[in-house]
Amino acid sequence: MSTHSKPWVKAEQKLGFRAARVPIALGAAGTLCAIAQAAAAARLLAGVLHLASGGAALAAAGAGFVAAALARAYLALLAERQNFELGAAARRRLRGQVLAALLGLGPAGLRGRHSGELAATAIDRVEAMDGFHARWVPATALAVIGPGLIGLVALHTDWRAGLVLIVAGLFVPFAMAVAGIGAALAARRQFLAMTRLQVRFLDRIRGISTIVLAGRAREEAASLREAADELRVRTMRVLRVAFLSSTALDLAAAAAMILIVVRFLGVVRGDEALAPIALFMLLLVPEFFAPLRAFSAVYADRMAVEAVADEFAALPTLPPPAKPAEIRSVAAHGVLLSFDHVSYGWDEARPVFDQLSFRVGKGEILLLTGASGAGKSTIMDLILGFVEPQAGKITVNGASLEALVPAARAKMIGWIGQKPVIFAGTIEENIRFGNPAASDTELADAVRWAHLQELVNNLPKGLQTQVGEGGFGLSGGQAQRIAIARAFLKNAPLLLLDEPTAHLDPATERDVLESLRHLALGRTVVLATHSSMAMDFAKTIGARRVDLDALRYTSWRE
Amino acid sequence: MMNPILRIFSLWTRFWGWLMAAVLLSLAALLANVTLSLYSGRFLALGLLGMMLAVPALLPLVGTARVVLRYFERVVGHEAIFRALANLRVWMFEGLAASAAGGLGFRRAGDALSRLVNDVDTLDGLFLRLMVPLLGALVLVPVVAAVLWREQPAALIVLLALVVIGFYLPVLTARAAGENAAKAGLAMSGLRTSVLDMLHGLREVKIFEAEGRMLAVIQAREAALLSAQRELTHKGSALNAYGFLLAQAGVLAAIMLGFTGAKVPAVAAVLVLGVAFEAVLGLPRAGLLYGQAKAAAARVVQAAESAPLVSEPVSPAPMPSRNAIAFEHVAFRYAPDRPYVFEELSLQVAQGTRVAILGPSGAGKSTIAALLLKLHAPEQGQVRLGGTDIAQLPTEAVRHRIAYLGQTTHLFADTIRHNLLIGDPAADDAALWAALEAAQVADVVRALPEGLDAWLGEGGATLSGGQGRRLALARTLLMNAPILLLDEPCAGLDSATEQEFFRVLNAATEGRTVLLILHRLTGAEQLDRIWRLTAGTLVAAAG
């Protein structure tokens, strides 16, 4: 855990304790029942020794024992279920936050991050927080409340024995601190080292085919074994000290027991009043230490937080969405897009383009060309609103793009990229992704215009065929046609085509371009490409061209 | 099939010394505890009756022994389990490397593999939380029976409760967990798929305003996962409550029996039973672990021990001296119910020539690589290396001849140096820099403050996609193999870098056999032959 994740852990802790009031109260009630049960058992045992009188009182103690046991069982059951709900609620909340942050950052903000890694934060790291909220938080509170309650009752009943208990109880954290501060620090580092080994193992397993095909399986297995052995030796060095704190707990419990026996041994001598008290005190000893044991058992849950805190703390907190200065909609038919002296760079040292200006009129087509890295995708991201221009202005029908509410902007724009993402689901669901409210006729038209009819007819389940993860594998051209069908269905007046044929072979490229010709009719289109066939296609439908290489060349020369 | 949990335990025979020591220490600590409560019960009762005035020396002695034994039980138990787990990991790695999973990773299956790693982690509680307490309970029952027989025979009836808690309730929880594991596992993979879908398709999600729809799907999957877990928690908590009540009933019964028998032994019997119940009360919970661990162990054992898709030749032929490649009338499909990728594919690559195979995505270009690397075997026909059918050659020797760069080549979360050394562990710094120069990525590495020792994030996350590809290429160039098999080596490179790359490649691979798999040509490749792959056959193109 680094320093910047500390406030995050603190905040989680605060939230955790606030949410855990009910299960903590249930636990405290359980402790009270345990006290009552110990009192009843003490009276019964005294009765066995003929040191307590009264058949009626004994019957009452028996009934009390049964009632207290039933109540404890029920309270423990409730607490366990409540604890689960604590963990579930915390996971739901954290997952919601992570997903909101990822959605808020958008594709430009997550540029260069591994989606598997991000998914691990949204899934595995969120799951790893379960133990903290469901177990550590209640156990920590009860490690104070439980012994506290029992200590008070003991003090009240017999102050000498009570004092013994309380001193023994305070000895536990004291001994843990003396024997364990160094060890705890080292243990924390050790826990991180262990986590790193797990990550390393995971990484090697994921890349196993790279290792196998390079013929290095034996070497890597040996180095994994070595790393694990080294970690074991170092970990055990720490654990040998760390376990001393558990031993301190055992020792304190044993000492308390013996001291209480000593306190009563000489004085009871068959005293009917004192004997049940002596037994009560002895029966309280294990109950007194039980919450402390439970607390040291959830140590790993607390440590697990350290391993994931950095990733959570690094997620951006989203600013509340700024209200656009002027909210206005743009006419649904026909869009005029213009860039007015727009500049953008991913960082200051590397401007992508400077003072770029162009206009695309209603129903016109603009062809963007240039080497990869020249800024074609950046222009798309600017229009889509994933990034903001550093200077200059982008307008749509005369209105500044920033002034549009995001939903209005999204409604206006259709987009097809290099490699469309096919979601796990049916082909129909994937097409309807473009517009869930579309009618069946509109869907059928989109399928026809995107030249998907042939594919769909050849599949036994037609539009209901499962695609995406675990489904039918679509070729690049087929996936691109689904993207075109999506765009048809969305029917937006401004169409952005970002290298739509980059990964296709010439025959498929020709087909896809044919479908695009139909899609482009009547829309304002920006087409970025470096395929010569796509450029020729753009020329045949009367596109104007902006060559970003030439622009850059000129701006460098100046 | 053998019970997978037993299979896991059978792997640990090497550590039996450690494991047995841990078990014995744990039993000794438990017995010390029983002795302690037996004697303290007796002395306590005598003391309360005024028949004993001092604590006998035996008591602190047994108490100290118990504390010390528990300490060593923890130390030895952890030592044993660390050894066993390290062994399990390496075993799984070696098993996967030798089995089909090498091919699994060839197609993008990282998530399936990560799930397997989670399964291994699930197994780590098997020994300390299940095996040790279970053996303890097995020993405890006769010991407690003997003690009760001596102190108060009637209390033997209470043993029934002990047996139910220690052996019957765990079976019930294990069964519940086993039934639940499939449901929870399905819900979990559904959740993972939907989150990955959202992240992969973030651009589409934003553009088509699908944020709400995607979140709704994810929340529904999450709710399914939580409800599966909730169901198990409810069952488990109910069984725990039964266990607790049984234990309390047992103690109460012992007390009641005390009214009928000798007083001092009755108190001792109650305290002994208290300890015995405490020792078994954790077992129903361990039953949950067993249910989950069994499912996990089954997956791990199956993955690590599945036979490779291509079996090793029984009596391998000697490795040929030449490195020409030939595909002869090869027919192949991934499964009998899938369409043929090729029905009759033939291809000749003479030693030292440079050949490109062009074709659209999905045409089977990468399948050619998989066949050559012996990840799959042809259904009919042969693949020859230097004139010998590779089916007759040892797989590892064939792969040593081929430096392969695939589309899903993995960059490890390690230093740049270590990533490169996978190509050639013996390479010195000069060789590493030469490879980096050849792959056009030396400038990038030089610009990093730690140079070769710079740490790459998971999946090469600190580099851009193009830089990562070039680093992987440098690693491939380091492998001193006579054949280079490059599957889309320039994906993610811009066209100027791409052209420069081919110029360097032409120089760096002088004399080697080069097989390039591409979806389009840049013009900079100097090729001896170009084949175009369409509809499962190779057609010679210009070149």
mmCIF file with all atom_site columns, N, CA and C in Angstrom, chain B residues 1-4 7 297-299 301-302 305:
data_model
loop_
_atom_site.group_PDB
_atom_site.id
_atom_site.type_symbol
_atom_site.label_atom_id
_atom_site.label_alt_id
_atom_site.label_comp_id
_atom_site.label_asym_id
_atom_site.label_entity_id
_atom_site.label_seq_id
_atom_site.pdbx_PDB_ins_code
_atom_site.Cartn_x
_atom_site.Cartn_y
_atom_site.Cartn_z
_atom_site.occupancy
_atom_site.B_iso_or_equiv
_atom_site.pdbx_formal_charge
_atom_site.auth_seq_id
_atom_site.auth_comp_id
_atom_site.auth_asym_id
_atom_site.auth_atom_id
_atom_site.pdbx_PDB_model_num
ATOM 1  N N  . MET B 1 1   ? -12.971 -41.847 -12.532 1.00 0.00 ? 1   MET B N  1
ATOM 2  C CA . MET B 1 1   ? -11.811 -41.011 -12.197 1.00 0.00 ? 1   MET B CA 1
ATOM 3  C C  . MET B 1 1   ? -11.635 -40.945 -10.679 1.00 0.00 ? 1   MET B C  1
ATOM 4  N N  . MET B 1 2   ? -10.382 -40.917 -10.283 1.00 0.00 ? 2   MET B N  1
ATOM 5  C CA . MET B 1 2   ? -10.015 -40.821 -8.869  1.00 0.00 ? 2   MET B CA 1
ATOM 6  C C  . MET B 1 2   ? -10.567 -39.510 -8.299  1.00 0.00 ? 2   MET B C  1
ATOM 7  N N  . ASN B 1 3   ? -10.959 -39.538 -7.028  1.00 0.00 ? 3   ASN B N  1
ATOM 8  C CA . ASN B 1 3   ? -11.395 -38.304 -6.388  1.00 0.00 ? 3   ASN B CA 1
ATOM 9  C C  . ASN B 1 3   ? -10.288 -37.244 -6.538  1.00 0.00 ? 3   ASN B C  1
ATOM 10 N N  . PRO B 1 4   ? -10.633 -36.088 -7.136  1.00 0.00 ? 4   PRO B N  1
ATOM 11 C CA . PRO B 1 4   ? -9.572  -35.124 -7.443  1.00 0.00 ? 4   PRO B CA 1
ATOM 12 C C  . PRO B 1 4   ? -8.828  -34.626 -6.194  1.00 0.00 ? 4   PRO B C  1
ATOM 13 N N  . ARG B 1 7   ? -6.231  -37.009 -5.498  1.00 0.00 ? 7   ARG B N  1
ATOM 14 C CA . ARG B 1 7   ? -5.155  -36.843 -6.489  1.00 0.00 ? 7   ARG B CA 1
ATOM 15 C C  . ARG B 1 7   ? -4.221  -35.711 -6.047  1.00 0.00 ? 7   ARG B C  1
ATOM 16 N N  . ALA B 1 297 ? -10.509 -28.673 -7.641  1.00 0.00 ? 297 ALA B N  1
ATOM 17 C CA . ALA B 1 297 ? -9.472  -29.680 -7.864  1.00 0.00 ? 297 ALA B CA 1
ATOM 18 C C  . ALA B 1 297 ? -9.755  -30.469 -9.138  1.00 0.00 ? 297 ALA B C  1
ATOM 19 N N  . ALA B 1 298 ? -11.034 -30.746 -9.386  1.00 0.00 ? 298 ALA B N  1
ATOM 20 C CA . ALA B 1 298 ? -11.379 -31.499 -10.592 1.00 0.00 ? 298 ALA B CA 1
ATOM 21 C C  . ALA B 1 298 ? -10.934 -30.737 -11.839 1.00 0.00 ? 298 ALA B C  1
ATOM 22 N N  . ARG B 1 299 ? -11.190 -29.416 -11.846 1.00 0.00 ? 299 ARG B N  1
ATOM 23 C CA . ARG B 1 299 ? -10.788 -28.622 -13.016 1.00 0.00 ? 299 ARG B CA 1
ATOM 24 C C  . ARG B 1 299 ? -9.269  -28.571 -13.161 1.00 0.00 ? 299 ARG B C  1
ATOM 25 N N  . VAL B 1 301 ? -6.957  -30.695 -11.972 1.00 0.00 ? 301 VAL B N  1
ATOM 26 C CA . VAL B 1 301 ? -6.383  -31.995 -12.339 1.00 0.00 ? 301 VAL B CA 1
ATOM 27 C C  . VAL B 1 301 ? -6.662  -32.273 -13.816 1.00 0.00 ? 301 VAL B C  1
ATOM 28 N N  . GLN B 1 302 ? -7.885  -31.955 -14.234 1.00 0.00 ? 302 GLN B N  1
ATOM 29 C CA . GLN B 1 302 ? -8.237  -32.231 -15.622 1.00 0.00 ? 302 GLN B CA 1
ATOM 30 C C  . GLN B 1 302 ? -7.371  -31.416 -16.584 1.00 0.00 ? 302 GLN B C  1
ATOM 31 N N  . GLU B 1 305 ? -3.624  -32.627 -16.451 1.00 0.00 ? 305 GLU B N  1
ATOM 32 C CA . GLU B 1 305 ? -3.302  -33.995 -16.832 1.00 0.00 ? 305 GLU B CA 1
ATOM 33 C C  . GLU B 1 305 ? -3.944  -34.423 -18.131 1.00 0.00 ? 305 GLU B C  1
#
